[in-house]
Amino acid sequence: PLFLTLWGIAAWSLRRFEKKSLGESTTQRIPALLRWMLIGGWLALAMNNFHTLPAEMGYDFAGHRAYIEYLLQKGKLPLASDGPQMFQSPLYYVLSAGLFRLLRLFVSDTTAWLGLRWIPLLCWLAQIEIIYRLGKLTFPQRPELQSCMLLFGGLLPMGISMSQVVGNEPLCAVLTSLVLLMCCRGLIDETYLRLSRRHWWLGVWLGLALLTKVSTLLLIPLVGGV
């Protein structure tokens, strides 16, 4: 029922666009405006919740914190047997440890742990931009479908929740999205991936995604197919 309702709204909105004979410049501006509204709303929510949510709040926070503290104290990567989250790929934790060292020069440890939320916050802002570009790419003449993509992807409850607390999922999501964006461009434009430097960039983003979370191995067959 939910799908049929949304499909009906999309079909009705397209018909209204056609009946009103809106100019192309007007209709194409709607997704861009929606993108900035989502970014503005997300920034307002983040500013409100940054100091309101407890520092220890978040999915598997204790395990993520233990991983970062291990890097800070011992200066080397842990083994999987060293803790409940120590099996994770290291990129997010290395970035967080570096940011924590920098913040601790200016603020207390408690505030520095809060400051680590900037990484997932910025990842969600980038995610909204990637969704916008993917919508423009896949539905170039359908602004109402671009808007649906933005609303669906930009307001995912799990994304909003996990991008306000410490964790590696938002960074993995944004790197995965970059890989998917490049793959979609390669499928739509046959000349896009003919340049070797784009092969390198695709490999870089895929490699960084693997260094963030090993589950992105699932992307390798897709990238190979493209």
XYZ file of C-alpha atoms in Angstrom:
226
model
C 0.000 0.000 0.000
C 2.820 2.429 0.774
C 4.467 1.803 -2.614
C 1.172 2.223 -4.488
C 0.463 5.463 -2.624
C 3.879 6.948 -3.418
C 3.689 5.758 -7.034
C 0.289 7.428 -7.389
C 1.590 10.690 -5.932
C 4.570 10.643 -8.327
C 2.335 9.992 -11.350
C -0.123 12.703 -10.276
C 2.662 15.229 -9.706
C 4.130 14.567 -13.156
C 0.704 15.115 -14.738
C 0.300 18.389 -12.893
C 3.752 19.499 -14.055
C 2.755 18.753 -17.628
C -0.604 20.511 -17.317
C 0.891 23.633 -15.824
C 3.529 23.691 -18.584
C 6.198 24.803 -16.190
C 9.462 25.760 -17.840
C 12.364 23.346 -17.635
C 14.410 25.774 -15.568
C 11.620 25.974 -12.979
C 11.057 22.240 -12.608
C 14.764 21.409 -12.530
C 15.288 23.817 -9.636
C 12.947 21.878 -7.353
C 15.415 19.042 -6.462
C 18.243 21.564 -5.968
C 16.061 23.579 -3.586
C 15.058 20.411 -1.761
C 18.727 19.449 -1.395
C 19.525 22.740 0.355
C 16.449 22.365 2.555
C 17.609 18.914 3.656
C 21.146 20.154 4.302
C 19.819 23.126 6.279
C 17.433 20.940 8.278
C 20.197 18.447 9.005
C 22.547 21.198 10.214
C 19.813 22.593 12.495
C 19.146 19.133 13.940
C 22.860 18.480 14.427
C 23.413 21.828 16.172
C 20.528 21.103 18.509
C 21.621 17.547 19.330
C 25.408 17.953 19.350
C 25.629 18.746 23.060
C 22.181 17.440 23.999
C 22.820 13.765 23.237
C 25.036 12.067 25.855
C 28.652 11.524 24.782
C 28.347 7.758 25.308
C 25.209 7.451 23.181
C 25.474 5.390 20.009
C 25.387 1.885 18.583
C 28.258 -0.191 20.071
C 29.794 3.020 21.440
C 31.832 1.204 24.088
C 33.464 -1.001 21.455
C 34.209 1.928 19.136
C 35.687 3.915 22.003
C 37.853 0.998 23.097
C 39.246 0.705 19.538
C 40.129 4.416 19.428
C 41.675 4.321 22.916
C 43.765 1.304 21.898
C 45.189 3.287 18.978
C 45.846 6.309 21.199
C 47.566 4.319 23.929
C 49.543 1.728 21.950
C 49.990 3.402 18.567
C 49.283 0.233 16.591
C 46.314 -1.655 15.174
C 44.632 -4.204 17.465
C 43.986 -7.869 16.803
C 40.412 -9.103 16.481
C 40.776 -10.885 19.834
C 41.558 -7.629 21.692
C 37.930 -6.495 22.017
C 34.344 -6.804 20.721
C 34.841 -4.286 17.874
C 38.548 -4.802 17.224
C 37.807 -6.914 14.126
C 36.603 -3.828 12.259
C 38.562 -2.296 9.383
C 40.780 0.504 10.738
C 40.291 3.617 8.580
C 37.514 5.275 10.595
C 39.270 4.617 13.893
C 42.615 5.932 12.653
C 40.918 9.156 11.489
C 39.051 9.452 14.797
C 42.212 8.895 16.837
C 44.011 11.601 14.863
C 41.124 14.030 15.325
C 40.968 13.218 19.048
C 44.678 14.001 19.487
C 44.175 17.321 17.732
C 41.097 18.293 19.732
C 42.705 17.332 23.043
C 45.256 20.111 22.523
C 42.452 22.675 22.918
C 39.580 21.076 24.879
C 38.930 18.496 27.594
C 38.713 14.776 26.888
C 34.917 14.811 27.276
C 34.556 17.592 24.719
C 37.044 15.855 22.427
C 34.878 12.723 22.414
C 31.924 14.885 21.425
C 34.073 16.421 18.687
C 34.485 13.006 17.079
C 30.854 13.352 15.994
C 32.005 15.752 13.290
C 33.145 12.857 11.110
C 29.722 11.156 10.833
C 27.969 14.553 10.663
C 30.018 15.627 7.649
C 29.521 12.199 6.071
C 25.738 12.657 6.150
C 26.023 16.082 4.522
C 28.108 14.491 1.769
C 25.562 11.684 1.496
C 22.772 14.149 0.713
C 24.886 15.720 -2.034
C 25.701 12.306 -3.542
C 22.015 11.334 -3.540
C 21.220 14.596 -5.323
C 23.851 13.957 -7.999
C 22.741 10.361 -8.427
C 19.156 11.512 -8.913
C 20.209 14.037 -11.555
C 22.173 11.294 -13.298
C 19.564 8.539 -13.309
C 16.421 10.663 -13.838
C 17.673 13.703 -15.812
C 14.196 14.706 -17.049
C 12.172 13.681 -13.980
C 12.559 16.258 -11.205
C 9.750 14.673 -9.199
C 11.656 11.358 -9.078
C 14.845 13.196 -8.157
C 12.921 14.751 -5.283
C 11.610 11.352 -4.198
C 15.174 10.018 -4.148
C 16.298 12.943 -2.013
C 13.439 12.559 0.447
C 13.881 8.804 0.726
C 17.666 8.790 0.975
C 18.081 12.016 2.936
C 15.543 11.111 5.614
C 16.427 7.473 6.269
C 15.898 7.084 10.048
C 18.951 4.818 10.480
C 21.166 7.279 8.621
C 19.961 10.254 10.642
C 20.385 8.347 13.903
C 23.856 6.901 13.306
C 25.264 10.087 11.784
C 24.905 11.934 15.093
C 27.036 9.572 17.190
C 30.465 7.931 17.064
C 30.605 4.989 14.650
C 32.093 3.749 11.380
C 28.844 3.222 9.444
C 28.394 6.791 8.055
C 31.923 6.872 6.600
C 31.394 3.456 5.023
C 28.057 4.623 3.602
C 29.459 7.740 1.949
C 32.412 5.866 0.408
C 30.056 3.143 -0.853
C 27.812 5.811 -2.342
C 30.752 7.346 -4.205
C 31.559 3.945 -5.719
C 27.932 3.466 -6.775
C 27.800 6.970 -8.258
C 30.870 6.295 -10.400
C 29.460 2.922 -11.491
C 26.161 4.503 -12.512
C 27.979 7.178 -14.501
C 29.969 4.451 -16.220
C 26.794 2.584 -17.186
C 25.036 5.692 -18.513
C 28.012 7.310 -20.259
C 30.158 4.785 -22.147
C 33.055 7.229 -22.401
C 33.224 8.023 -18.681
C 35.269 5.026 -17.553
C 37.470 4.856 -20.622
C 39.991 7.163 -18.982
C 42.455 5.190 -16.874
C 42.534 7.833 -14.146
C 38.859 7.146 -13.434
C 39.670 3.460 -13.013
C 42.240 4.543 -10.431
C 39.759 6.784 -8.607
C 37.151 4.036 -8.591
C 39.768 1.728 -7.076
C 40.722 4.363 -4.496
C 37.140 4.855 -3.275
C 36.506 1.107 -3.238
C 39.751 0.518 -1.338
C 38.903 3.183 1.240
C 35.437 1.664 1.658
C 37.047 -1.732 2.317
C 39.382 -0.096 4.839
C 36.300 1.273 6.620
C 34.120 -1.854 6.716
C 34.826 -5.274 5.252
C 31.182 -5.808 4.189
C 31.890 -3.599 1.159
C 33.488 -6.695 -0.406
C 29.993 -7.155 -1.825
C 30.679 -4.222 -4.164
C 33.567 -5.939 -5.961
C 31.423 -8.086 -8.331
C 29.323 -5.012 -9.147
C 32.374 -2.880 -9.919
C 33.864 -5.696 -11.981
C 30.653 -5.984 -13.981
C 30.601 -2.258 -14.710
